[in-house]
Coordinates of C-alpha atoms and ligand atoms in Angstrom, one line a residue:
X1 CA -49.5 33.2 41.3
X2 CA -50.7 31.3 38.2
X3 CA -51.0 27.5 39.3
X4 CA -51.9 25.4 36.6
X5 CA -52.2 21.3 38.2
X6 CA -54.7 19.9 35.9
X7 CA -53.0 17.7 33.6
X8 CA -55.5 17.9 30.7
X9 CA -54.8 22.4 31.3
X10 CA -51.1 21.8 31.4
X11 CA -51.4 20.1 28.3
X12 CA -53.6 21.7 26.2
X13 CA -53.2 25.4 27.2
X14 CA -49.4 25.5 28.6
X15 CA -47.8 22.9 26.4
X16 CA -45.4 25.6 25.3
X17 CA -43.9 25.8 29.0
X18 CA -42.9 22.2 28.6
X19 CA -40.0 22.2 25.5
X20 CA -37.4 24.5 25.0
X21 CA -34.9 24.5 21.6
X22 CA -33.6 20.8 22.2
X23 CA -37.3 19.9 21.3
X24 CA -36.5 17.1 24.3
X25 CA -39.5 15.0 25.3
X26 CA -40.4 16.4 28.1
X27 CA -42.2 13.6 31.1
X28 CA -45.1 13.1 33.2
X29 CA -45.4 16.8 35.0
X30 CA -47.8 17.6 38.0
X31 CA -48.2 21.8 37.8
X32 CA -47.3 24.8 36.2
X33 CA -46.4 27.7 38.2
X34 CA -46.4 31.3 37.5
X35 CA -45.3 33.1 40.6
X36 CA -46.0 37.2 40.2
X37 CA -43.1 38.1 43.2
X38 CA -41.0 36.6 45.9
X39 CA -43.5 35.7 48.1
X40 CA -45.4 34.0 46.4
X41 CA -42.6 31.9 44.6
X42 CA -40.1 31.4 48.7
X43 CA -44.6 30.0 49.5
X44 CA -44.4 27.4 46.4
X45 CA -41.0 26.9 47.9
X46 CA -41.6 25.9 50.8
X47 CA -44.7 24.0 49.9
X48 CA -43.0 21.7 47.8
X49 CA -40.1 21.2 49.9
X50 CA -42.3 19.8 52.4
X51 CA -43.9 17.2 50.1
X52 CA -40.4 16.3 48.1
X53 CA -41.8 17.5 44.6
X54 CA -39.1 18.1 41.8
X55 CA -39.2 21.4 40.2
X56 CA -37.9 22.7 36.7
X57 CA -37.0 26.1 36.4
X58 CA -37.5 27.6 33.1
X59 CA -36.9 31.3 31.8
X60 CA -36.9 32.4 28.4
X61 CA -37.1 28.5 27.2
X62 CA -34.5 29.2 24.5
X63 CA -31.7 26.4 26.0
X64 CA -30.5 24.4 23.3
X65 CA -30.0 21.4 25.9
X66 CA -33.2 21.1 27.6
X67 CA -32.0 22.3 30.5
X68 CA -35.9 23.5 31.1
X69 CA -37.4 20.5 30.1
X70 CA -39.4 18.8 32.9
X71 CA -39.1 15.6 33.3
X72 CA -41.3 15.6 36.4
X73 CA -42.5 17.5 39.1
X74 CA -43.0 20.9 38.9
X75 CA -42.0 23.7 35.9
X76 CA -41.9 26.6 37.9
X77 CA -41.6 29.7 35.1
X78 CA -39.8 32.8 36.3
X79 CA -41.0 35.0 33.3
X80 CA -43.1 37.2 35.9
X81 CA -40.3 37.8 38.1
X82 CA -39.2 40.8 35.3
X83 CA -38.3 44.0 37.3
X84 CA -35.4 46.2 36.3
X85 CA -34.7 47.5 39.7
X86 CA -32.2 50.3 37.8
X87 CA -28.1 51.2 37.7
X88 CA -25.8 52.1 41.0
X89 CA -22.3 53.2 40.8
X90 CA -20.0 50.9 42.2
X91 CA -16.1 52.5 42.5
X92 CA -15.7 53.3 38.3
X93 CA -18.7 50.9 37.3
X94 CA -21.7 50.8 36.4
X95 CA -24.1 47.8 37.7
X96 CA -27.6 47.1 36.5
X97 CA -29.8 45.3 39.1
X98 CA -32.5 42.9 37.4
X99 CA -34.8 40.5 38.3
X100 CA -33.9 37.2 36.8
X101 CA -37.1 37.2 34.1
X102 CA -35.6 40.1 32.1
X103 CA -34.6 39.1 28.4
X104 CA -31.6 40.7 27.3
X105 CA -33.6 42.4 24.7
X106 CA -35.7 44.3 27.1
X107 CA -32.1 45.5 29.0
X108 CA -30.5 46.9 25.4
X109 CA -33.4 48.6 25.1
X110 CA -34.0 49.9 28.5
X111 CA -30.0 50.6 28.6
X112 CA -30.5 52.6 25.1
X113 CA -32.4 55.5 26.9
X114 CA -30.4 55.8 29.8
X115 CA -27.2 58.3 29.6
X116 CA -24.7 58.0 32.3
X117 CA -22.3 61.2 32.9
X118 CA -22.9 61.8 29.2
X119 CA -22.6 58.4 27.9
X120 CA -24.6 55.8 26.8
X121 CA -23.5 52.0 28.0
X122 CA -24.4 48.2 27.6
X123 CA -24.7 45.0 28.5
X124 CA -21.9 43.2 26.7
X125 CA -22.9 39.5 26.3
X126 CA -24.9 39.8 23.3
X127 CA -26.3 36.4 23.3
X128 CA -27.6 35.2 19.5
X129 CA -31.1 35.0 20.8
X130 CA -32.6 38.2 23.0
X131 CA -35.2 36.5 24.0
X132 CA -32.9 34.7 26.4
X133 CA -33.7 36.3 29.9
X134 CA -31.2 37.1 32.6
X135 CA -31.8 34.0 34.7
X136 CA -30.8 31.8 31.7
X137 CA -28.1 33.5 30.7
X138 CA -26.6 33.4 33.7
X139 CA -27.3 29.7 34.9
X140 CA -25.8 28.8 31.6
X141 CA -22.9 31.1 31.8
X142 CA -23.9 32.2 27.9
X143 CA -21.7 34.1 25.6
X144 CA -22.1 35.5 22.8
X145 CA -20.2 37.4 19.2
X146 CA -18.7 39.7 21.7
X147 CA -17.4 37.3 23.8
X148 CA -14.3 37.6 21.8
X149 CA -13.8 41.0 23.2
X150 CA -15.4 40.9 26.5
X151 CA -15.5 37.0 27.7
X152 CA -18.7 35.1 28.7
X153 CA -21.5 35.8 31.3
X154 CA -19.4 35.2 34.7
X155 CA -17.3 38.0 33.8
X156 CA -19.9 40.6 34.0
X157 CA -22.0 39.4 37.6
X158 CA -21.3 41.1 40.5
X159 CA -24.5 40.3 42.7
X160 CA -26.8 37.1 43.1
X161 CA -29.7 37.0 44.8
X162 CA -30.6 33.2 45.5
X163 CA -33.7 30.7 46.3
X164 CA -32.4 27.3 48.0
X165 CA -35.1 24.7 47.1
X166 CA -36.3 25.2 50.8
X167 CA -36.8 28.7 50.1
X168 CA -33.8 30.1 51.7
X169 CA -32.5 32.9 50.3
X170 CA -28.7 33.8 49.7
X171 CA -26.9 37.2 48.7
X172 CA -23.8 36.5 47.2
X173 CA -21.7 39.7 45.5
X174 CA -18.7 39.0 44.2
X175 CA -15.6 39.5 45.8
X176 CA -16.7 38.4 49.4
X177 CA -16.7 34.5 49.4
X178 CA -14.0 32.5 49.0
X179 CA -13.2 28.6 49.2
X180 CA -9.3 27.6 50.7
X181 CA -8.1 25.8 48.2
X182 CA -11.1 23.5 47.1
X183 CA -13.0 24.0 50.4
X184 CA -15.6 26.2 51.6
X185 CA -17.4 26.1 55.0
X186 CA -21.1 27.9 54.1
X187 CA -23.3 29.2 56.3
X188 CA -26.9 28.3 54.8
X189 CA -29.6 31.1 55.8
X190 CA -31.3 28.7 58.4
X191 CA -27.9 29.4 60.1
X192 CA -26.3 26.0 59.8
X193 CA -22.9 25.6 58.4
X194 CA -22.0 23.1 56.1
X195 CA -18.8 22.2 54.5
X196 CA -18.6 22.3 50.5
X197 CA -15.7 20.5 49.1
X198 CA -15.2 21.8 45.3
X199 CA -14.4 19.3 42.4
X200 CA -10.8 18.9 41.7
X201 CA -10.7 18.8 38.3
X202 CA -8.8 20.8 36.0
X203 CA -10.7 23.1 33.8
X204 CA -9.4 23.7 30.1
X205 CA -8.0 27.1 29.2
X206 CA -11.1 28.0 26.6
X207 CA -14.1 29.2 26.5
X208 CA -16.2 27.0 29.3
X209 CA -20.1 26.4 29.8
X210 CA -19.7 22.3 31.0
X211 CA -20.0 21.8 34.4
X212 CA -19.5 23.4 37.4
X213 CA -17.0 26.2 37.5
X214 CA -14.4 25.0 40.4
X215 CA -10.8 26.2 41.4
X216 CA -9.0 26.8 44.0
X217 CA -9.5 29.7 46.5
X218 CA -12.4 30.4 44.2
X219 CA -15.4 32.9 44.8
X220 CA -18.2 31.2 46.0
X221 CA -20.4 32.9 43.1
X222 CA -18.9 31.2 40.4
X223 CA -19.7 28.1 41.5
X224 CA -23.3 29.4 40.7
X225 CA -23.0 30.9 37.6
X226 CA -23.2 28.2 34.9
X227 CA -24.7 25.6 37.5
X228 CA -27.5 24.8 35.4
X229 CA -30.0 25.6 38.3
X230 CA -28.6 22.7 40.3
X231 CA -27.9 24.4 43.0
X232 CA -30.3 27.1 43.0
X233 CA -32.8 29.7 41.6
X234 CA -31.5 32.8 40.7
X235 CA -33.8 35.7 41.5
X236 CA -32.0 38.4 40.7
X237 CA -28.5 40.0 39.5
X238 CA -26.4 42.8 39.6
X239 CA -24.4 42.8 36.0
X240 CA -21.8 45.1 35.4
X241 CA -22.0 47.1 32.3
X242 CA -19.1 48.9 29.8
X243 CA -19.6 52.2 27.8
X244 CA -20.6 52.1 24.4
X245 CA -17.8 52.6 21.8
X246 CA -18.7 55.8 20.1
X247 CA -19.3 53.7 16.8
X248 CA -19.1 50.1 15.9
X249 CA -18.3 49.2 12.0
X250 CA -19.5 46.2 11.0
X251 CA -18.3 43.9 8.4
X252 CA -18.6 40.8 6.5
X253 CA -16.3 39.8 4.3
X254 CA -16.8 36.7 1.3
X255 CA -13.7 34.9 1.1
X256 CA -12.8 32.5 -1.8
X257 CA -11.1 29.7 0.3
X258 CA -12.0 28.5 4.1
X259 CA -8.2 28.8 4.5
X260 CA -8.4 32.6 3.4
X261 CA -11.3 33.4 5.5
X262 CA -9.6 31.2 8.7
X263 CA -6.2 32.8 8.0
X264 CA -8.1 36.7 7.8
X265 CA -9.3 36.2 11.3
X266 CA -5.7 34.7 12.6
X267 CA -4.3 37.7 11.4
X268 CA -7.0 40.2 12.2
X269 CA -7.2 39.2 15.7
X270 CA -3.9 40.2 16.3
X271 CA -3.5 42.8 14.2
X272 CA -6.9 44.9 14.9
X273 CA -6.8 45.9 18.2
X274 CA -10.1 47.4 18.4
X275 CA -12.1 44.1 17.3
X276 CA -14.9 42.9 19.6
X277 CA -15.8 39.8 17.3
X278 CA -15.0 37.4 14.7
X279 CA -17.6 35.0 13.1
X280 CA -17.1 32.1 10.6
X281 CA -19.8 30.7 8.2
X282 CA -19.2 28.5 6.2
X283 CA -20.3 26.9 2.6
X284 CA -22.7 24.8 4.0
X285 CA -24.2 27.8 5.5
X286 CA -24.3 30.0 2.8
X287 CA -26.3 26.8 1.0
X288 CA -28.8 27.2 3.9
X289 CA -29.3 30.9 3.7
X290 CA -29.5 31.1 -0.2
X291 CA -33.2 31.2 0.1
X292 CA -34.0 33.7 3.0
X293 CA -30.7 36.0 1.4
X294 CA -30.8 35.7 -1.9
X295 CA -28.2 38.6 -2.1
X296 CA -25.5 36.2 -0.7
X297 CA -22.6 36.4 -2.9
X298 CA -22.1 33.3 -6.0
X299 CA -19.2 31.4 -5.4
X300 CA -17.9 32.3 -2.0
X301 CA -16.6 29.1 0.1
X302 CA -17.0 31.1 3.5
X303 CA -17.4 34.0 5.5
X304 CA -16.0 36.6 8.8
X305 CA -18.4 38.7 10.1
X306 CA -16.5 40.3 12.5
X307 CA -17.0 44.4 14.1
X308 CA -14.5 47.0 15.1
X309 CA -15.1 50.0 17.9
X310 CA -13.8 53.3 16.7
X311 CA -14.3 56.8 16.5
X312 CA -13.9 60.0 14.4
X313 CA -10.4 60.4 15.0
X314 CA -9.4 56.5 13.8
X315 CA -12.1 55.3 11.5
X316 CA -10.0 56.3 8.6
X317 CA -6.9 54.2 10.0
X318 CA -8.9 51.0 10.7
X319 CA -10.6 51.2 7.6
X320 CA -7.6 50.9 5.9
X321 CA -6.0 48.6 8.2
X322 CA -8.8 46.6 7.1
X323 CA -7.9 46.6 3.8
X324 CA -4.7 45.6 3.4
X325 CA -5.5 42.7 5.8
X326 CA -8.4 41.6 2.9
X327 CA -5.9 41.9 0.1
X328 CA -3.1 40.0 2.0
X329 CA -5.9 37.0 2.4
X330 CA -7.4 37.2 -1.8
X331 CA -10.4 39.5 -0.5
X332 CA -11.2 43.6 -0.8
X333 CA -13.5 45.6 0.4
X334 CA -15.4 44.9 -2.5
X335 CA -15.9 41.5 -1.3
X336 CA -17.7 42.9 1.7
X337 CA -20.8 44.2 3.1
X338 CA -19.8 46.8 5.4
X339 CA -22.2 48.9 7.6
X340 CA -21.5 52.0 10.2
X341 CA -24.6 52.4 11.8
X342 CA -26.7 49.8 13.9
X343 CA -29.7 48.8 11.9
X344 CA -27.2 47.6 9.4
X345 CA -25.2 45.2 12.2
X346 CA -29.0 44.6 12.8
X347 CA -28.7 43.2 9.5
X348 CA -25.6 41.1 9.8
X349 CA -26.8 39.6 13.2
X350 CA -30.2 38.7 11.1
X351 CA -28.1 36.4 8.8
X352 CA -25.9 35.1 11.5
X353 CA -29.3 34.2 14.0
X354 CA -30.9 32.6 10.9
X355 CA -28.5 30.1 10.3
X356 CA -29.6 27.9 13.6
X357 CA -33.2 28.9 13.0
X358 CA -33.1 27.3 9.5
X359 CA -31.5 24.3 10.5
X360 CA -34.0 23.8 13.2
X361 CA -36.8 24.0 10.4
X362 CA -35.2 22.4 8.1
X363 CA -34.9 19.2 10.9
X364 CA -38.9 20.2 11.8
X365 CA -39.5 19.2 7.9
X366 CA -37.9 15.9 8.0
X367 CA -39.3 14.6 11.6
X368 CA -42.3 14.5 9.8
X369 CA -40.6 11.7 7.8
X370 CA -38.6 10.4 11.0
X371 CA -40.0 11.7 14.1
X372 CA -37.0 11.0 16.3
X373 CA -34.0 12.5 14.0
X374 CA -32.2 15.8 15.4
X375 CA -29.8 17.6 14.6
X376 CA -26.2 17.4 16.4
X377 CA -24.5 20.1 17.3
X378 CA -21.1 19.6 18.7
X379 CA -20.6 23.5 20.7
X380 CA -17.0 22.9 21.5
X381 CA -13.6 24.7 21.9
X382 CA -10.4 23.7 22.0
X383 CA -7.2 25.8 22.0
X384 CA -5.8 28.1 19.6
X385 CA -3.0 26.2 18.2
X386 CA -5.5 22.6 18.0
X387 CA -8.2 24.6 16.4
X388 CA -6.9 24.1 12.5
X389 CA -6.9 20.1 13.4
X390 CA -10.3 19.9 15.2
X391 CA -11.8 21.5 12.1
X392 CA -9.4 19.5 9.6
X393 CA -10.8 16.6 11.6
X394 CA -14.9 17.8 11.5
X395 CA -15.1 18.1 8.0
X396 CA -13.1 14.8 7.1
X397 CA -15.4 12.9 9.2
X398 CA -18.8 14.4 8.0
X399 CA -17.8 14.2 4.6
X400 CA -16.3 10.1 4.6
X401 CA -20.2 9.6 5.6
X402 CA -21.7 12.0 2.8
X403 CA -23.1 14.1 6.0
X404 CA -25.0 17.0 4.8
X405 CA -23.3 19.8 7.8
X406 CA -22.4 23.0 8.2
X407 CA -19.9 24.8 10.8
X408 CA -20.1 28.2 11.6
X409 CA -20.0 30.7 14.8
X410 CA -17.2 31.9 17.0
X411 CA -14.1 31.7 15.4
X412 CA -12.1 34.5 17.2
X413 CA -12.5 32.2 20.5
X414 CA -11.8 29.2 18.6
X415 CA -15.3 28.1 18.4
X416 CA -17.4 26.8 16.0
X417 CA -20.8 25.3 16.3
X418 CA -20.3 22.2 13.8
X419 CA -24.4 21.1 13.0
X420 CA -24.7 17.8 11.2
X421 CA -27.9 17.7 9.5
X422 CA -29.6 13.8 9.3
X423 CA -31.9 12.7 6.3
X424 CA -32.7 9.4 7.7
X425 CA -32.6 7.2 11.0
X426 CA -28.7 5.7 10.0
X427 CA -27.3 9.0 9.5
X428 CA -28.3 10.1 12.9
X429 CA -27.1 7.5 14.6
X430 CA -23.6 8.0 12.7
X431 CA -24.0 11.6 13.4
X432 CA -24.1 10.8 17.0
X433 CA -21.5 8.4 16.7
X434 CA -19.4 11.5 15.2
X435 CA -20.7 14.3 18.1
X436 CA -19.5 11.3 20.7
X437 CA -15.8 10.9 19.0
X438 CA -15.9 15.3 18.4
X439 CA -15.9 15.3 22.5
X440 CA -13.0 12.6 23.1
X441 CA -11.2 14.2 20.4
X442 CA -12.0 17.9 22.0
X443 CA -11.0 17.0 25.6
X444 CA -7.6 15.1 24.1
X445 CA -6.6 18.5 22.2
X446 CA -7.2 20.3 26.2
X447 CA -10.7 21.6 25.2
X448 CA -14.5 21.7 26.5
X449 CA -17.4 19.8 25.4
X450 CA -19.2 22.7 25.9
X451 CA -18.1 26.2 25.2
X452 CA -21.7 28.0 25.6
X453 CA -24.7 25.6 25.3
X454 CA -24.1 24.4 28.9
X455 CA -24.7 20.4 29.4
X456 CA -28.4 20.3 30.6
X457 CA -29.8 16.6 30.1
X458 CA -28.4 15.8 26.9
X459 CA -24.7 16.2 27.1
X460 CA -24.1 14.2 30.2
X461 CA -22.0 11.6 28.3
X462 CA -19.6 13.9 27.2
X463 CA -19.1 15.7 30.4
X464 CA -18.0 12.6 31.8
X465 CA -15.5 12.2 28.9
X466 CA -14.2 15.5 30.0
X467 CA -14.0 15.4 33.7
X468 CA -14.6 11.4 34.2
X469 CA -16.4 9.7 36.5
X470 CA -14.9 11.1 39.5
X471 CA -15.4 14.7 38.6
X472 CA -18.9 14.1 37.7
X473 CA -19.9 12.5 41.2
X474 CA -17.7 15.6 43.0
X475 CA -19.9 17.6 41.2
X476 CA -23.1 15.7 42.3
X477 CA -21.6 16.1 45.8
X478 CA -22.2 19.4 46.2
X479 CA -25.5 19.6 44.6
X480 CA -26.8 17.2 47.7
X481 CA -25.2 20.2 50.2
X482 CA -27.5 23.3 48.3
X483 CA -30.3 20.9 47.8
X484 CA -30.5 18.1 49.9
X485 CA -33.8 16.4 49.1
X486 CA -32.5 16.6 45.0
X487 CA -35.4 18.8 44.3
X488 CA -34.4 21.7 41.7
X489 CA -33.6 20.9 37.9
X490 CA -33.3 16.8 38.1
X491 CA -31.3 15.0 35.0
X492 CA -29.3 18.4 34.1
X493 CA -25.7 18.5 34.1
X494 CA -25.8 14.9 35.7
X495 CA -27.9 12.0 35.5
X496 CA -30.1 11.9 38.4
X497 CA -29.3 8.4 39.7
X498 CA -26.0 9.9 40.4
X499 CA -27.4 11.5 43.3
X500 CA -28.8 8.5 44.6
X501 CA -25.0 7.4 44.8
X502 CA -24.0 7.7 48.3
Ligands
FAD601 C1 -31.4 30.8 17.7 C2 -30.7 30.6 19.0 C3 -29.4 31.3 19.2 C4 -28.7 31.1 20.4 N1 -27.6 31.8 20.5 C5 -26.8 31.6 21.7 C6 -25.6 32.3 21.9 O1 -25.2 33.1 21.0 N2 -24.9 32.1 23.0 C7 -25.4 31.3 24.0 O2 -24.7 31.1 25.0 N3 -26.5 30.6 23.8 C8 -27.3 30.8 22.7 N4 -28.5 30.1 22.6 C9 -29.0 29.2 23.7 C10 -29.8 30.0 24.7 O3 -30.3 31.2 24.2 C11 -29.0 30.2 26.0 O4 -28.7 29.0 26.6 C12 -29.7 31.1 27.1 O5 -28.7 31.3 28.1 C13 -30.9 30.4 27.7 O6 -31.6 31.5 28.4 P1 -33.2 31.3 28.7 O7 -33.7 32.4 29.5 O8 -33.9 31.0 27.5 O9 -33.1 30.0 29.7 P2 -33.9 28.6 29.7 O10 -33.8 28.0 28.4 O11 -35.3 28.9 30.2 O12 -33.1 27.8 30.8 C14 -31.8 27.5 30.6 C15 -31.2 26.8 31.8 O13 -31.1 27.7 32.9 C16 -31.9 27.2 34.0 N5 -32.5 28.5 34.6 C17 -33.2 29.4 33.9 N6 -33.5 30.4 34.7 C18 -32.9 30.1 35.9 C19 -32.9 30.8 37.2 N7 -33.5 31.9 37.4 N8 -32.2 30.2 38.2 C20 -31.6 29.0 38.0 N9 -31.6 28.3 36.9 C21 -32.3 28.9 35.8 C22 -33.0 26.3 33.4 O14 -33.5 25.4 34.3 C23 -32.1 25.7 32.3 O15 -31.3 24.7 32.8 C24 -29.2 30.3 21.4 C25 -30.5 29.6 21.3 C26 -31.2 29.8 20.1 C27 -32.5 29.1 19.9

């Protein structure tokens, strides 16, 4: 195992293990570890259990929350832990076993040279960012374009191979532990029994990543998935995988109006049966791009990328489905940039991942004017029929402050990441005056706080506008029955004093 518990190493050679995205500040942190296997990491474990030190698990380091941030303790780094174990049959599907340090890139590619009774399948959560590994992407319950189409992480975990912060190890596969009603009696591997009573709170109808997952008579993994490595450290997964459409067209199309573009992908979703996602950019974004795509098209207010699975027998049909649903909404084909083969969604996804990118430099520029401004980011969903409103109620907001923003992302789950951008000290504290009144306004119109991003250690005031006080110290509840001595990722998804609470 690499151990690194010099401070002046830690900060000099491994700084890098410290931040994710957020760009949080990370705090006073005791050692790095590396662990090459299972042994070595259930012997750090165990180790640090004894003497009470927090740990930090971290993975890729791409959170957006800093969710990997240390902010004492330990960062224990689970990059090593990268096996692909390989695929089983299971009934009609097809699982993938992993160790929890594989990036999604590294399984598209592994899955691209594999053919299964003559066909070629993949992971569907295609996460914006590859370099996200497995661990991550489940802890957070990511989604991604596809989402539309397939749903988020949780849908697609079948297996979950577990660390306790004593170094216990579970084996949860879906389908074989349930709670009754919102209570669960677990056995722990030291072969106690404990009860765990679930949160009660409702959870909105959308597309979720806040919180823990709780219902009634639930499977015991879900409550895992998404828990933000509160609870535990995945090791490895078993992720179910679907077959590869024959072909995938993938279009974006310039509209003249946001109403057109928004209207296009009401229709199209309903109409296009063979859609697996619709994107939105907006004006704002295409101002962002202009330099990196100079190709963009003049004058467009906004943009759906969105793809569609077909074969040789209906390309010609959707194609011209396609059409007519442009020219009902003032666009043509002309108007678009279509590809049929992958390098040219390659393409498509390279505008789409740049758009965050850029904003994050463009915030890296001004720091060095005003080190503490940020970027907000308001990831939230709300219900189909609200969706019009929220945004109606985004833009009016940003704009009555001269906010420079820009909203874009996953409009066929009604979804949109809405960045504000900050110039100066007072328009970041507006801006996060505006992210605060974005969450009541969210939860009010039945939505989520947070649809993808997860909640991590700088969301916690808007979880507690979702689920309120109670739910939050429910949830805190049955992070002191996993991990008793509070040791695995302090300060996400709750504040830490929380668990102090008795
Ligand atoms: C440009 C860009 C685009 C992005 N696009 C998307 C997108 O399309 N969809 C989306 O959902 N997110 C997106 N993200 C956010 C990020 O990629 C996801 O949150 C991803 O799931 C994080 O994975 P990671 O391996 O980097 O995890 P990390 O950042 O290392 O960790 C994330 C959280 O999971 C915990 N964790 C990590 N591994 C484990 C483990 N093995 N056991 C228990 N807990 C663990 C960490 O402690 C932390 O709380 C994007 C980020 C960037 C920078």
């Amino acid at each position: 195992m690499i151990l690194i518990d010099k401070k002046e190493n830690i900060l000099s050679g491994y700084n890098s293990y410290l931040k994710d995205e957020s760009k949080l500040s990370f705090g006073d942190v005791s050692c790095i570890a590396i662990p090459e296997n299972e042994r070595e990491l259930a012997d750090f474990l165990e180790n640090n259990y004894k003497k009470n030190i927090p740990i930090t698990i971290s993975n890729g380091r791409t959170g957006v929350t800093g969710g990997s941030v240390p902010l004492n303790g330990c960062l224990l780094s689970l990059e090593k832990l990268n096996k692909i174990f390989g695929l089983e049959k299971k009934g009609e599907e097809y699982i993938l076993k992993v160790q929890s340090g594989v990036s999604l890139a590294e399984i598209d590619n592994y899955l691209d040279n594999q053919f299964l009774e003559g066909k070629k399948y993949f992971y569907p959560v295609d996460v914006t960012e590859t370099t996200a590994h497995i661990g991550g992407t489940i802890s957070t319950n990511a989604s991604g374009e596809r989402s539309f189409k397939y749903g988020s992480t949780r849908k697609w975990v079948r297996y979950l191979k577990i660390a306790l912060s004593d170094g216990g190890v579970l084996n949860i596969h879906r389908g074989e532990l349930f709670a009754k009603g919102y209570k669960k009696e677990f056995r722990f591997p030291d072969g106690i029994k404990k009860d765990i009573i679930l949160p009660k709170y409702r959870m909105p109808a959308v597309k979720n990543a806040a919180g823990y997952f709780s219902s009634q008579n639930m499977d015991i993994i879900d409550l895992f998935i998404g828990s933000e490595g509160t609870l535990g450290i995945i090791l490895e997964a078993g992720i179910a995988l679907v077959s590869r459409p024959e072909n995938i067209v993938s279009i974006i199309a310039f509209f003249n109006t946001e109403k057109d573009a928004a209207e296009f992908s009401y229709s199209a979703r309903k109409t296009l049966d063979s859609a697996l996602v619709f994107e939105y950019f907006d004006k704002g974004a295409f101002e962002l791009l202009s330099g990196k795509f100079p190709e963009l098209p003049a004058g467009k207010e906004a943009a759906i990328f969105f793809e569609v699975a077909s074969d040789s027998r209906n390309i010609d049909r959707i194609i011209e489905d396609i059409a007519k649903l442009l020219d009902n909404h003032g666009c043509s084909m002309n108007d678009t940039w279509t590809g049929f083969e992958k390098k040219d969604a390659k393409k498509i996804r390279l505008l789409r991942h740049a758009i965050p990118e850029t904003i994050n430099e463009i915030l890296a520029e001004r720091k060095n004017a005003f080190s503490d401004l940020h970027k907000i980011s308001a990831d939230i969903a709300v219900p189909e029929n609200k969706f019009l409103e929220l945004i109606a109620y985004y833009k009016e907001s940003a704009e009555k402050h001269r906010l420079q923003y820009t909203m874009f992302g996953h409009i066929g789950e009604n979804h949109l990441h809405m960045n504000i951008l900050p110039k100066t000290p007072d328009e970041f504290r507006i801006a996060k005056d505006l992210h605060r009144d974005f969450a009541k306004r969210a939860v009010a119109l039945g939505g989520t706080v947070s649809a993808e991003h997860g909640i991590g250690k700088i969301k916690h005031e808007y979880l507690e506008i979702m689920y309120g006080k109670t739910g939050i110290k429910e949830m805190a509840a049955v992070k002191k029955v996993f991990d008793s001595k509070r040791i695995l990722n302090r300060g996400n998804i709750f504040p830490e004093y929380l668990l102090d609470d008795k």
